[in-house]
């Protein structure tokens, strides 16, 4: 959810619900509130465990967790130019950085941490937080729209290449070079997302009627889906399933759409001589004589499955995940609830609501399903570290005042701020005492 949209209040502020995001493998939900932030486990349908509640800073407008590790990135509306990186299990701050303007979004994988401002993008090496590249004078991007591939093997970064049309710049955040430019839409971009492997990129424009999927790094159009024709909408989120067979889209309307990414066989119509197949052939034949816009519309696929929400006009984010070995659609809404739906991967159709979890209750004391954590070392927050200081001293190790004991020794060795085991593949067990071994030389 865009922190700019929440700044003026509304239902989100009344309920203490400012922002929400799923982690990279959709096993965790992060929620920013007026008092701090909360991390939930979404690995079960009937139970939503609050695994951590952070109160280090109020009015959290951005909160991003790295997979199932203890690394969480937080930005507060009260200090919108500063990014705080926390080790939430130990209750310590790893570091904080201040930027030249308000932080609009943060994206991370096991290799890179990307900070997006309105007209610039900063790329860090996530293991030691060294600034690797600054992309200055990027097209005006008031919502901080960008997407980072969760596959750290390629670390593709996508962001708007124009403020007036739907052009996408695809950047290699590992090799620090531009990969391609994609002319995706006639209108400015509203949503971007990569699939898990970073081989596909989905996009939507501000009109919200058409969603397109491109191959990466080639930038070729693979699929085109029509969300609707009757009205323009604001697409709030796009998300691929883990196997990239499905793509879901939510907006400010009451409908969430799920599209199926399947290539139609040229012989499929011949094998099924139905009336619809006959009409399809007629349309194909007629498309030669019709305007390009009409032809494009004829070739756009409709939604494979849908969800009708009991709300209209509220911000929400959606994700497709395997929860307890079954495909589910997760919708976190600014009405303060997480909705879980069953998805039929064979027949699609209307998805069935199976569970609804309250994310925030005024005045309720929240119990956390985790082991006891040691308190933070004092209430004093370190002063923000400017980028001038960061870039001027690239060879100097981070000071102990901004690294409050991320490793067992309380400091970083070999230049590593974040231990290697935090970036290991697979889910990390938060209550395992062996999760944080000392870093060897």
XYZ file of C-alpha atoms in Angstrom:
441
model
C 0.000 0.000 0.000
C 1.279 3.422 -0.959
C 2.273 5.437 2.131
C 1.337 8.635 0.309
C -2.261 7.470 0.015
C -2.468 6.786 3.731
C -1.095 10.121 4.871
C -4.459 11.874 4.781
C -6.150 9.451 7.166
C -9.259 7.409 6.407
C -10.235 3.922 7.583
C -6.613 2.832 7.758
C -5.663 5.542 10.246
C -8.811 5.097 12.301
C -8.036 1.439 12.814
C -4.302 1.956 13.273
C -3.703 0.087 9.984
C -1.402 2.052 7.676
C 0.317 -0.436 5.351
C 0.617 -4.153 4.672
C 2.924 -6.430 2.673
C 3.550 -10.130 2.190
C 7.103 -11.418 2.371
C 8.832 -12.849 -0.687
C 7.461 -16.418 -0.392
C 4.041 -15.426 1.049
C 4.585 -17.193 4.370
C 4.365 -13.990 6.396
C 2.263 -10.823 6.468
C 3.666 -7.523 7.752
C 1.332 -4.758 8.922
C 2.236 -1.179 9.821
C 0.152 0.546 12.510
C 0.025 3.820 14.445
C 1.939 2.205 17.313
C 4.516 0.211 15.312
C 4.291 -2.921 13.191
C 3.202 -6.550 13.427
C 4.424 -9.720 11.734
C 2.008 -12.594 11.199
C 2.590 -16.171 10.084
C 0.246 -17.200 7.263
C 1.173 -20.876 7.058
C -2.191 -22.114 8.396
C -5.805 -21.398 7.467
C -7.547 -21.548 10.834
C -4.862 -19.766 12.845
C -3.110 -16.429 12.360
C -0.165 -16.162 14.726
C 1.305 -12.763 15.553
C 4.979 -13.727 15.765
C 6.226 -10.245 16.610
C 4.964 -6.787 17.495
C 7.496 -3.994 17.105
C 7.120 -0.671 18.882
C 10.496 0.853 18.037
C 8.863 3.628 16.014
C 5.249 4.767 15.539
C 3.182 5.401 12.396
C 4.889 2.735 10.300
C 4.133 3.347 6.611
C 6.549 0.754 5.168
C 7.437 -2.623 6.675
C 9.195 -5.356 4.682
C 10.468 -8.688 5.994
C 13.207 -10.731 4.305
C 11.664 -14.162 3.693
C 11.314 -15.907 7.104
C 14.435 -14.367 8.619
C 14.551 -11.905 11.498
C 15.513 -9.032 9.209
C 12.794 -6.377 8.877
C 12.963 -2.946 7.228
C 10.778 -0.176 8.658
C 9.972 3.407 7.629
C 7.901 5.729 9.820
C 5.649 8.575 8.693
C 7.178 10.681 11.464
C 10.674 10.318 9.885
C 9.845 9.469 6.246
C 13.397 9.957 4.957
C 14.960 7.381 7.280
C 15.049 3.622 6.822
C 15.561 1.464 9.925
C 16.771 -2.112 9.621
C 15.942 -4.294 12.639
C 16.763 -7.753 13.922
C 13.327 -8.248 15.417
C 14.062 -11.449 17.338
C 16.839 -9.807 19.332
C 15.063 -6.473 19.523
C 18.060 -4.604 18.113
C 18.623 -2.132 15.315
C 21.137 -3.255 12.711
C 21.524 0.122 11.035
C 19.606 3.119 9.726
C 20.085 5.308 6.678
C 18.758 8.755 5.806
C 17.986 9.870 2.254
C 17.507 13.150 0.421
C 13.740 12.790 0.134
C 10.845 10.705 1.439
C 11.167 6.939 1.066
C 8.227 5.683 -1.007
C 8.988 1.962 -1.191
C 11.586 -0.644 -0.201
C 12.226 -3.973 -1.960
C 14.614 -6.714 -0.901
C 15.891 -10.172 -1.735
C 18.846 -12.165 -0.394
C 21.288 -10.136 -2.478
C 19.983 -6.584 -2.769
C 18.005 -3.959 -0.858
C 16.401 -1.288 -3.056
C 15.077 2.048 -1.777
C 12.839 4.042 -4.101
C 12.359 7.804 -3.835
C 10.245 9.945 -6.137
C 13.078 10.707 -8.564
C 15.889 8.363 -7.549
C 16.602 4.742 -6.619
C 19.313 3.454 -4.234
C 20.678 -0.084 -4.533
C 22.445 -1.635 -1.519
C 24.308 -4.865 -1.006
C 22.041 -6.312 1.658
C 24.786 -8.281 3.427
C 26.777 -5.234 4.510
C 24.364 -2.421 3.474
C 27.018 -0.845 1.263
C 25.582 1.548 -1.310
C 26.356 0.046 -4.715
C 24.494 2.294 -7.118
C 22.363 5.422 -7.166
C 19.993 5.861 -10.094
C 19.441 9.615 -10.215
C 16.889 11.618 -12.202
C 14.586 8.698 -12.781
C 11.147 9.649 -14.186
C 8.849 11.144 -11.568
C 7.424 8.235 -9.599
C 5.150 9.663 -6.873
C 3.933 6.248 -5.701
C 7.408 4.685 -5.535
C 6.374 1.965 -7.964
C 9.068 -0.675 -8.479
C 9.503 -4.441 -8.365
C 12.529 -6.562 -7.457
C 12.889 -10.207 -8.444
C 13.015 -12.372 -5.321
C 15.416 -14.645 -7.190
C 18.744 -13.222 -6.042
C 20.455 -15.073 -8.884
C 19.327 -12.359 -11.276
C 17.949 -9.555 -9.027
C 16.084 -7.825 -11.835
C 14.618 -4.459 -10.883
C 11.667 -2.944 -12.767
C 10.536 0.672 -12.470
C 8.756 3.257 -14.659
C 10.801 4.491 -17.590
C 8.409 7.374 -18.226
C 5.988 9.505 -16.238
C 3.587 9.906 -19.164
C 3.382 6.475 -20.811
C 3.618 2.885 -19.575
C 7.286 2.278 -20.295
C 9.165 -0.149 -18.035
C 12.905 -0.024 -17.356
C 14.334 -3.426 -16.429
C 17.621 -3.111 -14.552
C 20.081 -5.809 -13.455
C 20.702 -4.991 -9.781
C 23.452 -7.611 -9.549
C 25.569 -6.384 -12.472
C 24.323 -2.791 -12.150
C 23.308 -2.308 -15.765
C 20.139 -1.677 -17.767
C 18.714 -4.820 -19.356
C 15.851 -3.606 -21.544
C 13.058 -1.078 -21.997
C 9.511 -2.394 -22.458
C 6.709 -0.371 -24.062
C 3.983 -1.945 -21.958
C 1.012 0.454 -21.928
C -0.182 3.718 -23.432
C -0.966 5.123 -19.968
C 1.422 5.498 -16.989
C 2.166 2.390 -14.931
C 0.231 1.505 -11.770
C 1.509 -1.977 -10.812
C 4.510 -4.250 -11.448
C 5.513 -7.683 -10.204
C 7.979 -10.456 -11.092
C 7.365 -14.162 -10.805
C 9.495 -16.110 -8.328
C 12.233 -16.984 -10.825
C 12.424 -13.506 -12.332
C 11.625 -14.775 -15.829
C 8.231 -13.068 -16.154
C 7.074 -9.526 -15.394
C 3.415 -8.471 -15.096
C 2.252 -4.876 -15.449
C -0.890 -2.761 -15.312
C -1.494 0.867 -16.213
C -3.406 3.581 -14.396
C -6.505 2.710 -16.419
C -6.437 -0.796 -14.934
C -8.307 -2.473 -17.768
C -5.489 -4.567 -19.263
C -2.761 -6.610 -17.554
C 0.209 -7.747 -19.617
C 2.933 -10.316 -18.928
C 6.390 -10.084 -20.512
C 9.363 -12.437 -20.743
C 12.496 -11.353 -18.899
C 15.133 -10.393 -19.919
C 13.862 -10.312 -23.538
C 10.853 -8.104 -22.853
C 8.543 -9.937 -25.255
C 4.815 -9.906 -24.593
C 3.624 -13.363 -23.510
C 0.080 -12.817 -22.231
C -2.574 -10.145 -22.177
C -5.539 -10.206 -19.825
C -8.568 -7.945 -19.707
C -9.670 -7.095 -16.201
C -12.720 -5.198 -17.369
C -14.126 -2.697 -19.863
C -16.899 -0.820 -18.055
C -14.747 1.403 -15.847
C -11.211 2.440 -15.116
C -9.883 1.166 -11.786
C -6.798 1.569 -9.630
C -4.845 -1.709 -9.520
C -3.409 -1.973 -6.021
C -1.467 -5.227 -6.349
C -0.357 -7.945 -8.752
C 1.045 -11.296 -7.646
C 2.116 -14.528 -9.365
C 1.625 -17.959 -7.869
C 4.869 -19.743 -6.944
C 4.774 -21.823 -10.140
C 3.848 -18.779 -12.286
C 0.776 -20.575 -13.612
C -1.592 -17.991 -12.144
C -1.615 -14.227 -11.650
C -3.947 -12.352 -9.307
C -4.899 -8.688 -9.406
C -6.728 -6.594 -6.831
C -7.983 -3.040 -7.159
C -10.165 -0.437 -5.474
C -13.251 -2.358 -6.652
C -14.957 -5.293 -4.937
C -13.499 -7.879 -7.364
C -10.176 -9.734 -7.279
C -9.282 -11.428 -10.564
C -7.151 -14.543 -11.036
C -5.766 -15.195 -14.516
C -4.360 -18.457 -15.815
C -1.152 -18.308 -17.821
C -1.610 -20.985 -20.454
C -0.638 -21.054 -24.094
C -3.533 -22.007 -26.345
C -2.670 -24.878 -28.657
C -3.289 -24.125 -32.354
C -4.964 -27.537 -32.679
C -7.175 -27.048 -29.634
C -10.084 -25.635 -31.633
C -9.938 -28.455 -34.168
C -10.072 -31.037 -31.399
C -13.135 -29.302 -29.851
C -15.523 -28.363 -32.713
C -17.828 -26.332 -30.448
C -19.858 -23.242 -31.264
C -17.403 -21.040 -29.313
C -14.499 -22.504 -31.307
C -16.342 -21.740 -34.553
C -16.987 -18.145 -33.467
C -13.340 -17.850 -32.437
C -12.247 -18.856 -35.927
C -14.587 -16.278 -37.418
C -13.139 -13.566 -35.170
C -9.612 -14.570 -36.121
C -10.452 -14.366 -39.803
C -12.150 -10.988 -39.344
C -9.311 -9.530 -37.302
C -7.334 -8.888 -40.484
C -9.833 -6.214 -41.473
C -10.451 -4.623 -38.076
C -8.594 -1.767 -36.306
C -5.621 -2.793 -34.174
C -7.361 -1.822 -30.901
C -10.320 -4.086 -31.680
C -8.017 -6.926 -32.718
C -6.029 -6.647 -29.473
C -9.228 -6.751 -27.414
C -10.361 -9.924 -29.205
C -7.151 -11.719 -28.229
C -7.254 -10.778 -24.543
C -8.085 -13.564 -22.090
C -10.619 -13.073 -19.311
C -10.283 -14.013 -15.650
C -10.007 -17.712 -14.811
C -11.328 -17.182 -11.273
C -12.745 -14.276 -9.265
C -13.465 -13.186 -5.712
C -16.214 -10.778 -4.676
C -15.140 -8.803 -1.633
C -17.632 -7.282 0.808
C -16.065 -3.859 0.366
C -15.542 -1.162 -2.234
C -12.907 1.534 -2.512
C -10.587 0.221 0.217
C -6.888 -0.447 -0.274
C -5.899 -4.106 -0.308
C -3.113 -6.424 -1.392
C -3.492 -9.954 -2.714
C -1.242 -12.995 -3.051
C -1.498 -16.589 -4.248
C 0.041 -19.169 -1.932
C 0.052 -22.842 -1.054
C -1.284 -22.977 2.491
C -1.509 -26.437 4.050
C -0.826 -27.982 0.615
C -3.804 -26.326 -1.100
C -3.863 -23.262 -3.385
C -5.275 -20.193 -1.631
C -5.863 -16.561 -2.386
C -4.884 -14.213 0.452
C -6.338 -10.708 0.600
C -5.163 -8.269 3.283
C -7.504 -5.296 3.352
C -7.352 -1.901 5.017
C -10.628 -2.812 6.733
C -8.314 -4.649 9.156
C -8.880 -8.238 8.013
C -6.995 -10.997 6.232
C -9.298 -13.039 3.987
C -8.369 -16.563 2.868
C -10.094 -18.142 -0.147
C -9.890 -21.570 -1.727
C -8.900 -21.578 -5.410
C -9.932 -24.362 -7.794
C -6.871 -24.770 -10.072
C -8.791 -26.922 -12.546
C -12.123 -25.187 -13.081
C -11.590 -21.732 -11.583
C -14.840 -19.821 -11.123
C -15.923 -18.045 -7.949
C -13.466 -18.633 -5.081
C -14.833 -19.717 -1.708
C -14.070 -17.788 1.493
C -12.787 -20.263 4.090
C -11.424 -17.964 6.810
C -11.326 -14.339 7.913
C -8.784 -13.112 10.474
C -8.813 -9.806 12.353
C -5.467 -8.052 12.113
C -6.072 -5.244 14.534
C -8.430 -4.627 17.448
C -8.537 -1.326 19.290
C -7.597 -1.692 22.949
C -6.966 -5.423 22.669
C -3.851 -6.832 24.242
C -2.138 -9.029 21.678
C -0.375 -12.205 22.694
C 2.539 -13.266 20.532
C 3.248 -16.876 19.675
C 6.994 -16.788 20.084
C 9.653 -17.299 22.669
C 10.567 -14.466 25.050
C 12.911 -11.921 23.551
C 15.525 -9.871 25.357
C 14.668 -6.158 25.555
C 16.440 -3.677 23.342
C 19.561 -2.144 24.811
C 18.114 1.162 25.974
C 15.521 3.350 24.389
C 17.932 5.698 22.621
C 17.807 5.480 18.819
C 21.061 6.064 16.948
C 21.216 9.190 14.836
C 20.520 8.772 11.125
C 23.575 8.111 8.983
C 23.669 10.388 5.940
C 24.565 9.102 2.502
C 27.413 11.581 2.297
C 29.000 9.834 5.283
C 28.228 6.416 3.853
C 29.771 7.051 0.463
C 32.730 9.007 1.820
C 33.853 6.086 3.980
C 33.241 2.986 1.838
C 36.143 1.033 3.359
C 35.314 1.783 6.992
C 33.424 -0.898 8.904
C 30.043 0.138 10.330
C 30.355 1.575 13.795
C 29.154 -0.399 16.788
C 26.700 2.394 17.637
C 24.635 1.561 14.586
C 25.143 -2.187 14.810
C 23.684 -3.283 18.106
C 24.725 -6.907 18.105
C 23.361 -8.611 15.015
C 25.879 -11.426 15.356
C 26.597 -13.356 18.554
C 29.729 -11.258 19.158
C 27.777 -8.018 18.895
C 29.560 -6.887 15.747
C 30.313 -7.682 12.121
C 33.240 -9.758 10.913
C 34.647 -9.900 7.387
C 32.541 -6.840 6.572
C 29.278 -8.756 6.993
C 26.511 -6.905 8.779
C 24.012 -9.693 8.227
C 25.119 -13.311 8.797
C 25.110 -15.714 5.865
C 22.568 -18.031 7.483
C 19.900 -15.331 7.244
C 20.093 -15.690 3.460
C 19.955 -19.475 3.342
C 17.327 -21.105 1.163
C 14.266 -22.440 2.930
C 12.243 -21.408 5.936
C 14.148 -20.406 9.062
C 12.864 -21.528 12.455
C 12.498 -18.490 14.636
C 12.597 -20.365 17.938
C 15.664 -22.402 17.096
C 18.616 -21.430 19.280
C 20.932 -22.531 16.487
C 19.516 -19.933 14.134
C 22.157 -17.406 15.120
C 25.568 -19.136 15.305
C 28.692 -17.006 15.608
C 30.201 -15.859 12.321
C 33.495 -17.633 11.784
C 36.537 -15.962 10.279
